[in-house]
PDB file of C-alpha atoms and ligand atoms in Angstrom:
ATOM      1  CA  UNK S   1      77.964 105.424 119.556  1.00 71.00           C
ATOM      2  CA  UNK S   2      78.544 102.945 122.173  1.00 92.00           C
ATOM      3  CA  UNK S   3      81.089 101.809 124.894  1.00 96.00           C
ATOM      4  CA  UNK S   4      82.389  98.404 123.585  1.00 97.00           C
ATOM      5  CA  UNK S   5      83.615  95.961 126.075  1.00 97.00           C
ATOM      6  CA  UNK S   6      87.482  95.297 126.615  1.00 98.00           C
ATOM      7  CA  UNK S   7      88.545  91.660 126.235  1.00 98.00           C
ATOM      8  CA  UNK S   8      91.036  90.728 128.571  1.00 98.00           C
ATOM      9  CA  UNK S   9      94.103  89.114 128.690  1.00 97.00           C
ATOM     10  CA  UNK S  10      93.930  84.993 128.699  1.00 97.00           C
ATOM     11  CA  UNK S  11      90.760  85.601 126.002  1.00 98.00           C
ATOM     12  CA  UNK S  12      91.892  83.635 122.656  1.00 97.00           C
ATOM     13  CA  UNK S  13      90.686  86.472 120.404  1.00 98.00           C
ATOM     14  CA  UNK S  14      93.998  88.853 121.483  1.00 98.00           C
ATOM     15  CA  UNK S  15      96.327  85.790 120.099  1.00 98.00           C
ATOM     16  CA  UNK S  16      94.837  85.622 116.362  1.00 98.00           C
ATOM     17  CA  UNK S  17      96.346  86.931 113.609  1.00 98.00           C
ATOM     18  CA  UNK S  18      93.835  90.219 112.228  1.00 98.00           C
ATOM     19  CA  UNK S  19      92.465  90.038 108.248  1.00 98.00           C
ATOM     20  CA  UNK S  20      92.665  92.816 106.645  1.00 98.00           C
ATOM     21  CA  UNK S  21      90.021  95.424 106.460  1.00 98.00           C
ATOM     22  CA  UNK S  22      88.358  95.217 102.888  1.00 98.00           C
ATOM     23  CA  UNK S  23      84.975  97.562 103.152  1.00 98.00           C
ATOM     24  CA  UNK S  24      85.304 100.785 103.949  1.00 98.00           C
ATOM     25  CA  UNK S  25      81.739 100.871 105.193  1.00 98.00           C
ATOM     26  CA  UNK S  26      79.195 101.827 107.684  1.00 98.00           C
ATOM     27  CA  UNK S  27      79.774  98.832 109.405  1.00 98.00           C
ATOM     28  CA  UNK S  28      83.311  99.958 109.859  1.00 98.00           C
ATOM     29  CA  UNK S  29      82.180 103.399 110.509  1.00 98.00           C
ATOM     30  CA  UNK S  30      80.077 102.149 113.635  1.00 98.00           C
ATOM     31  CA  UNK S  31      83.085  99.816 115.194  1.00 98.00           C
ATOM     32  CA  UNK S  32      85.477 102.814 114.559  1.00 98.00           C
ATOM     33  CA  UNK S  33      82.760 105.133 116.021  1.00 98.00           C
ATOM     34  CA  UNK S  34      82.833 102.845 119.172  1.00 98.00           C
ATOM     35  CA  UNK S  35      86.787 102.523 119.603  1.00 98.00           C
ATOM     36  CA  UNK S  36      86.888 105.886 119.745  1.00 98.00           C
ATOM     37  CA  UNK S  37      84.007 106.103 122.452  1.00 98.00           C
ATOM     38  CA  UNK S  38      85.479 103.277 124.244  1.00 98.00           C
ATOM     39  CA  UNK S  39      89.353 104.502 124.427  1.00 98.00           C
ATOM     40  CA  UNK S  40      88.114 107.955 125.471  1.00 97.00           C
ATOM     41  CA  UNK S  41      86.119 106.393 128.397  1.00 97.00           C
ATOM     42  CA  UNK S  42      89.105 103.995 129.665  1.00 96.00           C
ATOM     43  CA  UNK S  43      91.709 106.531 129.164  1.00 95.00           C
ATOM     44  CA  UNK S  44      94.167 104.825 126.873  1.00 96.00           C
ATOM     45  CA  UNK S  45      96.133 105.925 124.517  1.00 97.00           C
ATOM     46  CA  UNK S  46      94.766 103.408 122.069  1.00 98.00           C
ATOM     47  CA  UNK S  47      92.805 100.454 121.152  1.00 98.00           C
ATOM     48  CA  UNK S  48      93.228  97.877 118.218  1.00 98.00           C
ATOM     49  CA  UNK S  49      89.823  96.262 117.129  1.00 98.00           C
ATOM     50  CA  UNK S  50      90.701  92.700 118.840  1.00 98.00           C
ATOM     51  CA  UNK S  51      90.435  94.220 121.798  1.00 98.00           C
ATOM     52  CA  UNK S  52      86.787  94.401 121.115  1.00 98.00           C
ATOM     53  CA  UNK S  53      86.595  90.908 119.283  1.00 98.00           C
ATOM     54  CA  UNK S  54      86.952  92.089 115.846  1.00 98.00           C
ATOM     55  CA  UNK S  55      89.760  90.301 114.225  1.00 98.00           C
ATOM     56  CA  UNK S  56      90.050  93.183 111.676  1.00 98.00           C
ATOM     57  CA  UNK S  57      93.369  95.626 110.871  1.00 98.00           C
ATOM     58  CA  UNK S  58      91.585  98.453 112.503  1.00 98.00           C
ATOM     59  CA  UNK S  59      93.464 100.534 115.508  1.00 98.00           C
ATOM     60  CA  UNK S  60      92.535 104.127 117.278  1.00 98.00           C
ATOM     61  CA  UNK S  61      95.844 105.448 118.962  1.00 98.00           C
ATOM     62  CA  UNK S  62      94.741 108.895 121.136  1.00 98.00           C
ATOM     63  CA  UNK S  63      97.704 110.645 122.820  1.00 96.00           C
ATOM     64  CA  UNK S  64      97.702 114.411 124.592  1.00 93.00           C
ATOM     65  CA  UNK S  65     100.525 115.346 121.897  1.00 91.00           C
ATOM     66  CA  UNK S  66      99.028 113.941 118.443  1.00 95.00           C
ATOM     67  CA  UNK S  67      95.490 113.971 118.859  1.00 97.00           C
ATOM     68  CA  UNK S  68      93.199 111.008 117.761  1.00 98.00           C
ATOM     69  CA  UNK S  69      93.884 108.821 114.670  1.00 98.00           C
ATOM     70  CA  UNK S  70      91.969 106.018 113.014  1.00 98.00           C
ATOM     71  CA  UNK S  71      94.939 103.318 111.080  1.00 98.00           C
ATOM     72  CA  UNK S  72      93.224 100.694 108.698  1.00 98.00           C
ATOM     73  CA  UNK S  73      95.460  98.110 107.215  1.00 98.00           C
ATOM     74  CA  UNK S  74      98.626 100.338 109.163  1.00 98.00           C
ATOM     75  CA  UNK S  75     101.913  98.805 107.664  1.00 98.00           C
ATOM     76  CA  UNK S  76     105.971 100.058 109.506  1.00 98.00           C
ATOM     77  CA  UNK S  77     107.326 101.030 106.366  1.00 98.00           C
ATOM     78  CA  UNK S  78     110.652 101.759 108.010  1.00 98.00           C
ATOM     79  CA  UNK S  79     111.884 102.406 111.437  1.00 98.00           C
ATOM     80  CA  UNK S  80     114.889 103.895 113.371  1.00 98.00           C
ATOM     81  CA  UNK S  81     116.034 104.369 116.563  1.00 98.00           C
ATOM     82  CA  UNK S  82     115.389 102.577 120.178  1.00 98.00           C
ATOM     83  CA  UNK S  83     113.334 103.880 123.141  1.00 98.00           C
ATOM     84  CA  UNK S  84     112.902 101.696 126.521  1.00 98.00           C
ATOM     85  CA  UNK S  85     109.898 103.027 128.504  1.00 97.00           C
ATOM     86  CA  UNK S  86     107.057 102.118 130.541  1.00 97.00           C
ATOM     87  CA  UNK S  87     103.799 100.793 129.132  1.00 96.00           C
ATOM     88  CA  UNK S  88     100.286  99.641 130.101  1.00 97.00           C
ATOM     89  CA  UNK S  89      97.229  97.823 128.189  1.00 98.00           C
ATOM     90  CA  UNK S  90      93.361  98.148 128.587  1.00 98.00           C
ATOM     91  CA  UNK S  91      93.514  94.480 128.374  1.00 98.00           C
ATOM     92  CA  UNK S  92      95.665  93.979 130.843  1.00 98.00           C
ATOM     93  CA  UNK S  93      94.712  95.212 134.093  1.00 96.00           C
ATOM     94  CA  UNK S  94      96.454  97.180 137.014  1.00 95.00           C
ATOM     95  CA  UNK S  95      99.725  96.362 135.323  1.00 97.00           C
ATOM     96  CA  UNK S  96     102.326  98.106 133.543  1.00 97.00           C
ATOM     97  CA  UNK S  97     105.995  97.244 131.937  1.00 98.00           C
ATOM     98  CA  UNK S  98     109.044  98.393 130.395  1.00 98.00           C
ATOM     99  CA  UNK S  99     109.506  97.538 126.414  1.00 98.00           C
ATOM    100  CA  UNK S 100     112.105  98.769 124.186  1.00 98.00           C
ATOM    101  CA  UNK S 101     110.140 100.271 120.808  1.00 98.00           C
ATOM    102  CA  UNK S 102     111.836 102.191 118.055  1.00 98.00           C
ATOM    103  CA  UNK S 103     111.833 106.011 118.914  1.00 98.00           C
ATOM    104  CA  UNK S 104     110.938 107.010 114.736  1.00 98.00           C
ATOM    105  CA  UNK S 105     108.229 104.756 112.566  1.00 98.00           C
ATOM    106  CA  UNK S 106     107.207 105.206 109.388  1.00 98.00           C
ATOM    107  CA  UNK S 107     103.804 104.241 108.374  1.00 98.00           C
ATOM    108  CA  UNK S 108     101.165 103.740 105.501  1.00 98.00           C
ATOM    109  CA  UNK S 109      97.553 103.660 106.717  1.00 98.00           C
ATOM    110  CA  UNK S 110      93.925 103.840 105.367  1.00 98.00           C
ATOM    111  CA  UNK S 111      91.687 106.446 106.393  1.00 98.00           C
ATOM    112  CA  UNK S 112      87.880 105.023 107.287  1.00 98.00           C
ATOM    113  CA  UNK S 113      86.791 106.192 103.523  1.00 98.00           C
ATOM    114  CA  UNK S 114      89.391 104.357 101.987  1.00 98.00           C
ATOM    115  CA  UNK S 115      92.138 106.871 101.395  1.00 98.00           C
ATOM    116  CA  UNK S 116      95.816 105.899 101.521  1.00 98.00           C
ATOM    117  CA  UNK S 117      98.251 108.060 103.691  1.00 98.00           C
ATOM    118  CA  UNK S 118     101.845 108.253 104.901  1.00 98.00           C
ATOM    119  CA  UNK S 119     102.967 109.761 108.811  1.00 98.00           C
ATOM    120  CA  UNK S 120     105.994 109.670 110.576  1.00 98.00           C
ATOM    121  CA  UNK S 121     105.628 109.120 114.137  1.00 98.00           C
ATOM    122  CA  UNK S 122     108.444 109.676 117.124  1.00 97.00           C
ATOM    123  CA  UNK S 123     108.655 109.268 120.995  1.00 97.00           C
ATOM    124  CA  UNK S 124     105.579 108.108 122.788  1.00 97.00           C
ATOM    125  CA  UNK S 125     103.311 108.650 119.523  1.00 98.00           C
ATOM    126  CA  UNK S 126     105.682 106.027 117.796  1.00 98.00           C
ATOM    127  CA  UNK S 127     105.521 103.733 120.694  1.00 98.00           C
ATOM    128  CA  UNK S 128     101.520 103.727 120.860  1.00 98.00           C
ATOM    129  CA  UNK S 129     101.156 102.833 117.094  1.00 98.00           C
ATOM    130  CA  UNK S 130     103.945  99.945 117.799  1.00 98.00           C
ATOM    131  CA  UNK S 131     102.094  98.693 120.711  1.00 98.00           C
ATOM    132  CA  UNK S 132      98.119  98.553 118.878  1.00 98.00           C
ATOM    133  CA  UNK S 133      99.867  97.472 115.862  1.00 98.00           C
ATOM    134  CA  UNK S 134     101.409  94.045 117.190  1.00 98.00           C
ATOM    135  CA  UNK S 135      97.649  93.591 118.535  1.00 98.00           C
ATOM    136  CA  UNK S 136      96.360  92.998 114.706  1.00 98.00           C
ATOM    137  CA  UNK S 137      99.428  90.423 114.950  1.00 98.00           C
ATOM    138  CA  UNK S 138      98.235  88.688 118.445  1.00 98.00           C
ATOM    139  CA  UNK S 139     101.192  90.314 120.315  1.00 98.00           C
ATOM    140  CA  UNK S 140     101.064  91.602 123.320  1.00 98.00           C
ATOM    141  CA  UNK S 141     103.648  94.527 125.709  1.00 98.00           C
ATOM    142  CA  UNK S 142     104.116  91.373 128.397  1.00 98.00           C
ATOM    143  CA  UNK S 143     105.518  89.212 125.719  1.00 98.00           C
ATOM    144  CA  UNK S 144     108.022  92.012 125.035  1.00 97.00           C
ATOM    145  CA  UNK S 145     108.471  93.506 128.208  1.00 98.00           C
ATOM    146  CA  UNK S 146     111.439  92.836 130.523  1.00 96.00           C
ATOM    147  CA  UNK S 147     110.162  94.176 133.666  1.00 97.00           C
ATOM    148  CA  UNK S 148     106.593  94.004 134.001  1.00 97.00           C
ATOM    149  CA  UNK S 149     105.112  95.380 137.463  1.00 97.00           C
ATOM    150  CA  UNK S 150     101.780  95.974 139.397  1.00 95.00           C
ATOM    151  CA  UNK S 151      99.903  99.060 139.689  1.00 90.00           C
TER     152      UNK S 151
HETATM  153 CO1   CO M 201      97.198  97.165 124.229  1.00 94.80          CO
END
């Protein structure tokens, strides 16, 4: 267990394109271990594993309503609907911005021993997996975000 630190925005490692998680080991155990320590200590409502410097398909999301999830190798299956909100980053700073997300996602997802699973997510639980997902794609809410303002 260990606090991991946040790479911030401007750091080349949140721009790469994530591989795909292939051992479901101890290894993976420990970094999942430490996203979960780490998100719980900044407060966010998630953290993919680039945000850490591990270009690996790994996210935590951890929202009030839903609890805490690992996603391995998460894939949208299918999506519906629009929501425009606010959102904010843990690695970007004091800021926050409005991006549209769909309101309903469908996702498949590993489990950290391997096993394959299927969730529907809506509201702000499908607009957390939306946002750490485009991290394992080097995307981040202020290239999507049409109003983007200081805290
Ligand atoms: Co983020």
């Amino acid at each position: 267990m260990a606090i991991r630190n946040v790479v911030q925005v401007g750091d080349e490692v949140l721009r790469k394109k994530c591989f795909p998680v292939e051992k479901f080991d101890e290894k993976l155990w420990q970094l999942l271990d430490d996203m979960k320590d780490t998100v719980k200590k900044e407060q966010g409502a998630g953290l993919a594993a680039p945000q850490v410097g591990i270009l690996r398909r790994a996210v935590v999301v951890d929202i009030e309503e839903e609890g805490y999830f690992e996603f391995i190798n998460p894939v949208i299956l299918s999506q519906k609907g629009e929501q425009t909100g606010w959102e904010g980053c843990l690695s970007v700073r004091g800021k926050s911005g409005v991006v549209s997300r769909p309101m309903k996602v469908k996702l498949s997802y590993f489990d950290r021993f391997g096993e394959k699973h299927l969730l529907q997510a809506k509201g702000f639980f499908a607009r957390a997996i939306c946002h750490e997902l485009d991290h394992l794609d080097g995307v981040l809410y202020i290239d999507k975000a049409t109003q983007i303002e200081q805290n």
